[in-house]
JSON list of C-alpha atoms and ligand atoms in Angstrom, two decimals:
[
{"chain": "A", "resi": 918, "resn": "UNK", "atom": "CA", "xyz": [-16.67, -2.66, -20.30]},
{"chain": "A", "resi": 919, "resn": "UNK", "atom": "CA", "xyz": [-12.89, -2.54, -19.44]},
{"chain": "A", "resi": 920, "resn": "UNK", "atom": "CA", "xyz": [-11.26, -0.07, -17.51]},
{"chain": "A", "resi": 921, "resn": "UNK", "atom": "CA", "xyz": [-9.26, 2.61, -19.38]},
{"chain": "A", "resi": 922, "resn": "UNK", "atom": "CA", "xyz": [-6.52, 3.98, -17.46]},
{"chain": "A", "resi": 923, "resn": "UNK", "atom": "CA", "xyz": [-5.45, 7.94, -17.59]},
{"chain": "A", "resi": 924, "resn": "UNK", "atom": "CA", "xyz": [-2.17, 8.34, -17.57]},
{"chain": "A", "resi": 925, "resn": "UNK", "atom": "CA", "xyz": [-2.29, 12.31, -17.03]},
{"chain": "A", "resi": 926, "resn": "UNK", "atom": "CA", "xyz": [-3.61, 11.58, -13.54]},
{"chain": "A", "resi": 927, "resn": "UNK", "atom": "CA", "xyz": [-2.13, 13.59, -10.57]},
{"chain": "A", "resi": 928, "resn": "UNK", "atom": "CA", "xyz": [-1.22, 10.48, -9.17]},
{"chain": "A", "resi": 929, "resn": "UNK", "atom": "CA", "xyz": [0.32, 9.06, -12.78]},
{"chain": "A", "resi": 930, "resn": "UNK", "atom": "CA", "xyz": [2.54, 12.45, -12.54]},
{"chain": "A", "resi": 931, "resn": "UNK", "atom": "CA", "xyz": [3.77, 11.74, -8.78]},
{"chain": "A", "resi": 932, "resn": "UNK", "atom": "CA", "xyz": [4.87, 8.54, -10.05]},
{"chain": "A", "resi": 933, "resn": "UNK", "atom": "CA", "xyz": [6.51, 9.57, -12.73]},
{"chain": "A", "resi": 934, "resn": "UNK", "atom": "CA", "xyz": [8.15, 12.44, -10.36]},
{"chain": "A", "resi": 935, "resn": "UNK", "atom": "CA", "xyz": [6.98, 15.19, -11.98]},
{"chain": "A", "resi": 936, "resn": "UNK", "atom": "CA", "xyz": [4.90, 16.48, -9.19]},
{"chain": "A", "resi": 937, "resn": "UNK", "atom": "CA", "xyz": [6.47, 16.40, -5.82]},
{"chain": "A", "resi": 938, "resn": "UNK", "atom": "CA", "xyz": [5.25, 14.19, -2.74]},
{"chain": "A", "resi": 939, "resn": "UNK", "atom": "CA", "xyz": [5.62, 13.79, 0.61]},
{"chain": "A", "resi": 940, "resn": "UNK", "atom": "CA", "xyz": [6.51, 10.41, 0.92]},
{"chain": "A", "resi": 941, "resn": "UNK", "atom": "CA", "xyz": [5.89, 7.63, 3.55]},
{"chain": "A", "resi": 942, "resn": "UNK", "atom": "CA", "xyz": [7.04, 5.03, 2.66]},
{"chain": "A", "resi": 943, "resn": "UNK", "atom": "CA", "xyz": [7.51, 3.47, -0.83]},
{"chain": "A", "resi": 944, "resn": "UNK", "atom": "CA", "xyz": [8.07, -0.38, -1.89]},
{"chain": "A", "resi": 945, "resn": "UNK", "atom": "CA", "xyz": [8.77, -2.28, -4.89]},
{"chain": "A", "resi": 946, "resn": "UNK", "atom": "CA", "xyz": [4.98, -1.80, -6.35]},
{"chain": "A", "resi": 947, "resn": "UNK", "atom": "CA", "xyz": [3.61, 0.75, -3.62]},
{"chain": "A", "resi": 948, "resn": "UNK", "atom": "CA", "xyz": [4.01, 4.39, -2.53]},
{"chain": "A", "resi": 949, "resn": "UNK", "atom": "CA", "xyz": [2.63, 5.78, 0.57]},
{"chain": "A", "resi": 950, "resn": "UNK", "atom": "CA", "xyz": [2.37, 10.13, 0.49]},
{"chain": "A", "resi": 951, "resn": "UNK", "atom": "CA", "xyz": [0.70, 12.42, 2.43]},
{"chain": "A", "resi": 952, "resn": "UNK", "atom": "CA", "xyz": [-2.79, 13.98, 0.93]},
{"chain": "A", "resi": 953, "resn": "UNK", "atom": "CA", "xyz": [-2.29, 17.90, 0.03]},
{"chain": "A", "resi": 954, "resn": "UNK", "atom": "CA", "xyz": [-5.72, 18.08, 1.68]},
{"chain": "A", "resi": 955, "resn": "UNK", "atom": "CA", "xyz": [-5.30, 16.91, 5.28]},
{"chain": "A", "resi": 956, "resn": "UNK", "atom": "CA", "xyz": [-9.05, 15.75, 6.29]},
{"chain": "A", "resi": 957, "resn": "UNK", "atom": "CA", "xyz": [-7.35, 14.23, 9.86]},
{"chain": "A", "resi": 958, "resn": "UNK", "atom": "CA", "xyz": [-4.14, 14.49, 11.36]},
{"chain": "A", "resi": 959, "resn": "UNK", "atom": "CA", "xyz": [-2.95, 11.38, 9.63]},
{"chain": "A", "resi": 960, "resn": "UNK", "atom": "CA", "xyz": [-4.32, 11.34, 6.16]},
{"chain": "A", "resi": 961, "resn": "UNK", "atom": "CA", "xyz": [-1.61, 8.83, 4.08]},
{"chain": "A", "resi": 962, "resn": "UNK", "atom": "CA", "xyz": [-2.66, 7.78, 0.54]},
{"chain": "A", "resi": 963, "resn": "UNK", "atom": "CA", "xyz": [-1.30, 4.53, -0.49]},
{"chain": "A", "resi": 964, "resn": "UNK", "atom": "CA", "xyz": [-1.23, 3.55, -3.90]},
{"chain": "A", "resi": 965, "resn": "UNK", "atom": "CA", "xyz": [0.03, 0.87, -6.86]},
{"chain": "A", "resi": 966, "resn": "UNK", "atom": "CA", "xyz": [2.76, 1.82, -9.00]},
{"chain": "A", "resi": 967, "resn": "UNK", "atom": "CA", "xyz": [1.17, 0.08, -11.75]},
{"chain": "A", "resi": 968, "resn": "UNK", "atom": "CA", "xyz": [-1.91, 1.66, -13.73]},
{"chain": "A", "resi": 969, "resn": "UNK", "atom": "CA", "xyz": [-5.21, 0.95, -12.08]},
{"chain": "A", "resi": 970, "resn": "UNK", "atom": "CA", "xyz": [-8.26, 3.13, -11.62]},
{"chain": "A", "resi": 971, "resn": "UNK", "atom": "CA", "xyz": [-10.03, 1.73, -8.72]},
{"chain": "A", "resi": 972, "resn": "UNK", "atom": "CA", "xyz": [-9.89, -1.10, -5.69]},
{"chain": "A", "resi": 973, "resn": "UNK", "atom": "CA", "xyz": [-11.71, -3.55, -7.76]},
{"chain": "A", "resi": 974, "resn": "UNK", "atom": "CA", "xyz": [-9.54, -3.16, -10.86]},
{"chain": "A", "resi": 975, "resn": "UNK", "atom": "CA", "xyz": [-6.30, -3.50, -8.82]},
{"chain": "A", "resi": 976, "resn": "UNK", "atom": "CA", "xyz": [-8.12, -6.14, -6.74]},
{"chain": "A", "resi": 977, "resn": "UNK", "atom": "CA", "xyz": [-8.87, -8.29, -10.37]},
{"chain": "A", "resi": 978, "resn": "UNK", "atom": "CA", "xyz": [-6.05, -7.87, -12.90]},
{"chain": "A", "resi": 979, "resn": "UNK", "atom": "CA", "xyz": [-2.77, -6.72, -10.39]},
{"chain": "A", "resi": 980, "resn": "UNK", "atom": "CA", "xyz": [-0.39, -9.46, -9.90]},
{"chain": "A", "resi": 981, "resn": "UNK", "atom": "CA", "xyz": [-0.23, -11.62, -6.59]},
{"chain": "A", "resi": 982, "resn": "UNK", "atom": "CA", "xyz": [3.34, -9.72, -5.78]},
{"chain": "A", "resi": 983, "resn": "UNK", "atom": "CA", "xyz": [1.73, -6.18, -6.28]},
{"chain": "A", "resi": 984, "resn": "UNK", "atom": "CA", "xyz": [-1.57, -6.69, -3.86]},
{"chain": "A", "resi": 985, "resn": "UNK", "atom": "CA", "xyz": [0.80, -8.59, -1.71]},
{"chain": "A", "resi": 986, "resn": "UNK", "atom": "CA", "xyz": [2.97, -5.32, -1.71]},
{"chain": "A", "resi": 987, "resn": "UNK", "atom": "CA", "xyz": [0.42, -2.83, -1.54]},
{"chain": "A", "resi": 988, "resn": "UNK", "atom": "CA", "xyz": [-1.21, -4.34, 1.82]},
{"chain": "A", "resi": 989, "resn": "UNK", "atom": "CA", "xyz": [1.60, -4.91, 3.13]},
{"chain": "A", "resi": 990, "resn": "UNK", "atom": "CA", "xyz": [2.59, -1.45, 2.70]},
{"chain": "A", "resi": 991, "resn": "UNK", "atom": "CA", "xyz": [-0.70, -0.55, 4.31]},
{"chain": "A", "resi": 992, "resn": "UNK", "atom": "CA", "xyz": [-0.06, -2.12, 7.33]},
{"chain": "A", "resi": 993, "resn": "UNK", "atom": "CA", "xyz": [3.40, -1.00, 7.66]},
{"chain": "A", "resi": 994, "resn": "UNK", "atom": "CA", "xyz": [1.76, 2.54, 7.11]},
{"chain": "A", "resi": 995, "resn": "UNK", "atom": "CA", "xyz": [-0.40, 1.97, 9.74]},
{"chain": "A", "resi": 996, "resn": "UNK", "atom": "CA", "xyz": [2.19, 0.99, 12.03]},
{"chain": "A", "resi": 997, "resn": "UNK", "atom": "CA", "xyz": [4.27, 3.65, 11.30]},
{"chain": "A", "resi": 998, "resn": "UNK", "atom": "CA", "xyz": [1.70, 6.80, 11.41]},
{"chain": "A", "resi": 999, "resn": "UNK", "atom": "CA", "xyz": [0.90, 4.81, 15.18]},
{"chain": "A", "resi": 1000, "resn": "UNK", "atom": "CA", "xyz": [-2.87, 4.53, 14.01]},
{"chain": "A", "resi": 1001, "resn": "UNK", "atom": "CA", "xyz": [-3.35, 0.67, 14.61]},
{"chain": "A", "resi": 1002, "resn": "UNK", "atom": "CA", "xyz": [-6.17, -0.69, 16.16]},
{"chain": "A", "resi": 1003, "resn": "UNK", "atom": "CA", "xyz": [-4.11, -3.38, 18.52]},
{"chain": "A", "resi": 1004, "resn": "UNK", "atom": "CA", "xyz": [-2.18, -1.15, 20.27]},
{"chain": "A", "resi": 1005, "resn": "UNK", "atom": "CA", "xyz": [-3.04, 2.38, 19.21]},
{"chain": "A", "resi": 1006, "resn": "UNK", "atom": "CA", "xyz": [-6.62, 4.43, 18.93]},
{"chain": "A", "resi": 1007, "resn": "UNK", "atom": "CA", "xyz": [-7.55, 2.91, 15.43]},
{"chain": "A", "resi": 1008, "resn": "UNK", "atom": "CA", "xyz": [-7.97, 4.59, 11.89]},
{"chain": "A", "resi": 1009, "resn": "UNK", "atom": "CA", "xyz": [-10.42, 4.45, 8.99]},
{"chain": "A", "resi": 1010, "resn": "UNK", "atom": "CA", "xyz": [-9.76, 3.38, 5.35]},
{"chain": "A", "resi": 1011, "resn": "UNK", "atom": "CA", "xyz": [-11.68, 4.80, 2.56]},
{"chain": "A", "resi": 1012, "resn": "UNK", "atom": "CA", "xyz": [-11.12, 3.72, -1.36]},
{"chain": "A", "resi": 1013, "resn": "UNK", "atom": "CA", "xyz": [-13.96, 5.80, -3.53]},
{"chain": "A", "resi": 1014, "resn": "UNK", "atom": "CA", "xyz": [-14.59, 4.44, -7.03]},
{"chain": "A", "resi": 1015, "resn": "UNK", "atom": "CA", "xyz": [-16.23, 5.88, -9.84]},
{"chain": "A", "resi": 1016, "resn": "UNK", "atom": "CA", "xyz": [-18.92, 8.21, -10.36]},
{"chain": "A", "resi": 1017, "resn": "UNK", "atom": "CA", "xyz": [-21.25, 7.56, -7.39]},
{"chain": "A", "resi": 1018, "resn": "UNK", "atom": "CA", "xyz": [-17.89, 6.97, -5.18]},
{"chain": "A", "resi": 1019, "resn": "UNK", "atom": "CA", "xyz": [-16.88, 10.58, -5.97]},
{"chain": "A", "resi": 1020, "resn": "UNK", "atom": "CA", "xyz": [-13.43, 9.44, -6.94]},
{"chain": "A", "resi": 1021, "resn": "UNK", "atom": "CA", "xyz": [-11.25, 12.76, -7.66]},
{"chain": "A", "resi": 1022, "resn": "UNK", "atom": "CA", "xyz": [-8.40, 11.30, -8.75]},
{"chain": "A", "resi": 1023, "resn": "UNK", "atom": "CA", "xyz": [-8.85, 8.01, -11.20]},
{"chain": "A", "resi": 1024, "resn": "UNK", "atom": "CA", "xyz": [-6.02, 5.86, -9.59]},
{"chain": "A", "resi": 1025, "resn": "UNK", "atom": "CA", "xyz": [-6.45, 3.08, -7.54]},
{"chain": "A", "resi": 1026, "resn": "UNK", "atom": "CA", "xyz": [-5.88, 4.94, -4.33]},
{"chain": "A", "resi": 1027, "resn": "UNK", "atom": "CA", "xyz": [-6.42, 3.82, -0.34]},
{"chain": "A", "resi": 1028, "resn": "UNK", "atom": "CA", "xyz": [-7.09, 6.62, 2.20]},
{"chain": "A", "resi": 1029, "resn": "UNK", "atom": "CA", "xyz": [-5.96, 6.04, 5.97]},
{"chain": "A", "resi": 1030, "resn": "UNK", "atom": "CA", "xyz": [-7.42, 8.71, 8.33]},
{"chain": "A", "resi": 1031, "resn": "UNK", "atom": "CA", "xyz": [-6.39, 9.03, 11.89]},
{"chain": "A", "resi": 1032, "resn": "UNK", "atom": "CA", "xyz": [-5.26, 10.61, 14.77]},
{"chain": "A", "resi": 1033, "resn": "UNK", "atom": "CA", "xyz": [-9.01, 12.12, 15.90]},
{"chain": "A", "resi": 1034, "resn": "UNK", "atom": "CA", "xyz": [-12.31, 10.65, 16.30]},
{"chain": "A", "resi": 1035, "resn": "UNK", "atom": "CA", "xyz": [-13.35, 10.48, 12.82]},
{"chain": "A", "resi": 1036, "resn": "UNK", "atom": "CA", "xyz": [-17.37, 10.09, 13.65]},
{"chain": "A", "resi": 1037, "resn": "UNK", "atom": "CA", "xyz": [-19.80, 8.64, 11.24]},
{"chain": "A", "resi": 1038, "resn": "UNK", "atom": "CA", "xyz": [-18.95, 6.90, 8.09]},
{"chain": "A", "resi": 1039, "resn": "UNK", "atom": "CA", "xyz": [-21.40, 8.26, 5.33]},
{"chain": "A", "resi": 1040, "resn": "UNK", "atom": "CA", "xyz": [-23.16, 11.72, 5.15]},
{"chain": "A", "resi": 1041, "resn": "UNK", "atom": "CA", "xyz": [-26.13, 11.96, 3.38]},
{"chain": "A", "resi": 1042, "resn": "UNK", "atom": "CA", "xyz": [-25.65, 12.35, -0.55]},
{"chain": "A", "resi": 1043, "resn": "UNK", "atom": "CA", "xyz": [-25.30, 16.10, -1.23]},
{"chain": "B", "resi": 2257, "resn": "LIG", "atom": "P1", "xyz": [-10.51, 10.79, -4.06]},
{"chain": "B", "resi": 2257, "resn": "LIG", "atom": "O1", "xyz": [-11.65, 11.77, -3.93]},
{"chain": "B", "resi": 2257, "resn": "LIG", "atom": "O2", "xyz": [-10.15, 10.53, -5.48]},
{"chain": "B", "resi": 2257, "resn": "LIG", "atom": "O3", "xyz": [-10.73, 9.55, -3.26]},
{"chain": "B", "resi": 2257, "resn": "LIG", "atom": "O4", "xyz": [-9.30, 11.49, -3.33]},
{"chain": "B", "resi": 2257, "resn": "LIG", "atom": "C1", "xyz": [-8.25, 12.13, -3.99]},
{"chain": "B", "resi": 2257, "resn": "LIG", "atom": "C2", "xyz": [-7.34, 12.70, -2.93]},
{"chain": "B", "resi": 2257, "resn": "LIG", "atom": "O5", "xyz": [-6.15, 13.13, -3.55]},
{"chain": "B", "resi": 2257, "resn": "LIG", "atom": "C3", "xyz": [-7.94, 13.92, -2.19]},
{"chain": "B", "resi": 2257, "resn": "LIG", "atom": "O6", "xyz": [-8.00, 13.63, -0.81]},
{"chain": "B", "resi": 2257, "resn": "LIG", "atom": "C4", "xyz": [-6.97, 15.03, -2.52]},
{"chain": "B", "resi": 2257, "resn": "LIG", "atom": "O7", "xyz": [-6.76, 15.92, -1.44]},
{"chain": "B", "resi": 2257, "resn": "LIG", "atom": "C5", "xyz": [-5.71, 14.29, -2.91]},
{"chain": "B", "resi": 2257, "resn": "LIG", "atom": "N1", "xyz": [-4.88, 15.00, -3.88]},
{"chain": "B", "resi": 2257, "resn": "LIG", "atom": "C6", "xyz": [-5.28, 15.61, -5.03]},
{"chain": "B", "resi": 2257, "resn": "LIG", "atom": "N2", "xyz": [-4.23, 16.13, -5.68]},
{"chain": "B", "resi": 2257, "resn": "LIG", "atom": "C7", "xyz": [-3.14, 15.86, -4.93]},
{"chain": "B", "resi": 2257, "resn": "LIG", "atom": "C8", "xyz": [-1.74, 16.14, -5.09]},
{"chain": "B", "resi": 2257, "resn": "LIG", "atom": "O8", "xyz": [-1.30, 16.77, -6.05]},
{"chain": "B", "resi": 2257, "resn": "LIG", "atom": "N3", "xyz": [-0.91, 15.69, -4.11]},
{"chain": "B", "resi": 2257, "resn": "LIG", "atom": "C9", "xyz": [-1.37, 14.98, -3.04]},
{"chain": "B", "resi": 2257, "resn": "LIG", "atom": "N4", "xyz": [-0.47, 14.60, -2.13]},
{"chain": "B", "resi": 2257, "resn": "LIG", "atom": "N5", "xyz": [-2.68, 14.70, -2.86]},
{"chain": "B", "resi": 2257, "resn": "LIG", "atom": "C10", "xyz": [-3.55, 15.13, -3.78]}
]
């Protein structure tokens, strides 16, 4: 099985600038926006430009100068939103795939969470 990419996604529509954002920080590839559902005082989503569904799909078929992008991007995030783990309290980054992952929205999308003790990683299933 390949991947199949929707491009009616929320996230497509962002892109495209159809649906506002609040942006970040945005890059040649990469755009950084804040999630409409704030689950910590810093809650960034960082995405690709380009059309992939999960981590792993980005992670196999993007090209060297897009996942160079996006983690840079990441860490500029990081440093910006003061959530590093160096010199600042630390945050948490979540990518959920598929099915089982309970991905809402089906593009390649990284989560930071900060700014409060975020407490244990997984929950028992629902
Ligand atoms: P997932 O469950 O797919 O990992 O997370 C999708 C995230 O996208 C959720 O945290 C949700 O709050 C966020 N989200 C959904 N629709 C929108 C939107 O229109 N704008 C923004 N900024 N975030 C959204």
């Amino acid at each position: 099985m390949a991947y199949s990419y929707d491009d009616q996604n929320i996230f497509a529509k962002i892109l495209r600038g159809e649906i506002p954002n609040k942006t970040v920080m945005e890059s040649d590839h990469t755009l950084a926006f804040e999630d409409i559902r704030p689950q910590a005082p810093v809650h960034v989503l960082v995405i690709p430009k380009g059309p992939y569904v999960t981590y792993d799909h980005f992670a196999g078929e993007a090209s060297e100068a897009e996942i160079a992008d996006f983690h840079r991007t990441v860490a500029a995030v990081c440093r910006k939103m003061g959530v590093t783990a160096d010199d600042g309290p630390g945050c948490r980054f979540i990518s959920n795939a598929g099915e089982d992952g309970v991905q809402e929205v089906p593009h390649f999308h990284l989560h930071i969470l900060g700014g409060r003790r975020l407490g244990r990683m997984l929950q028992k299933a629902e």
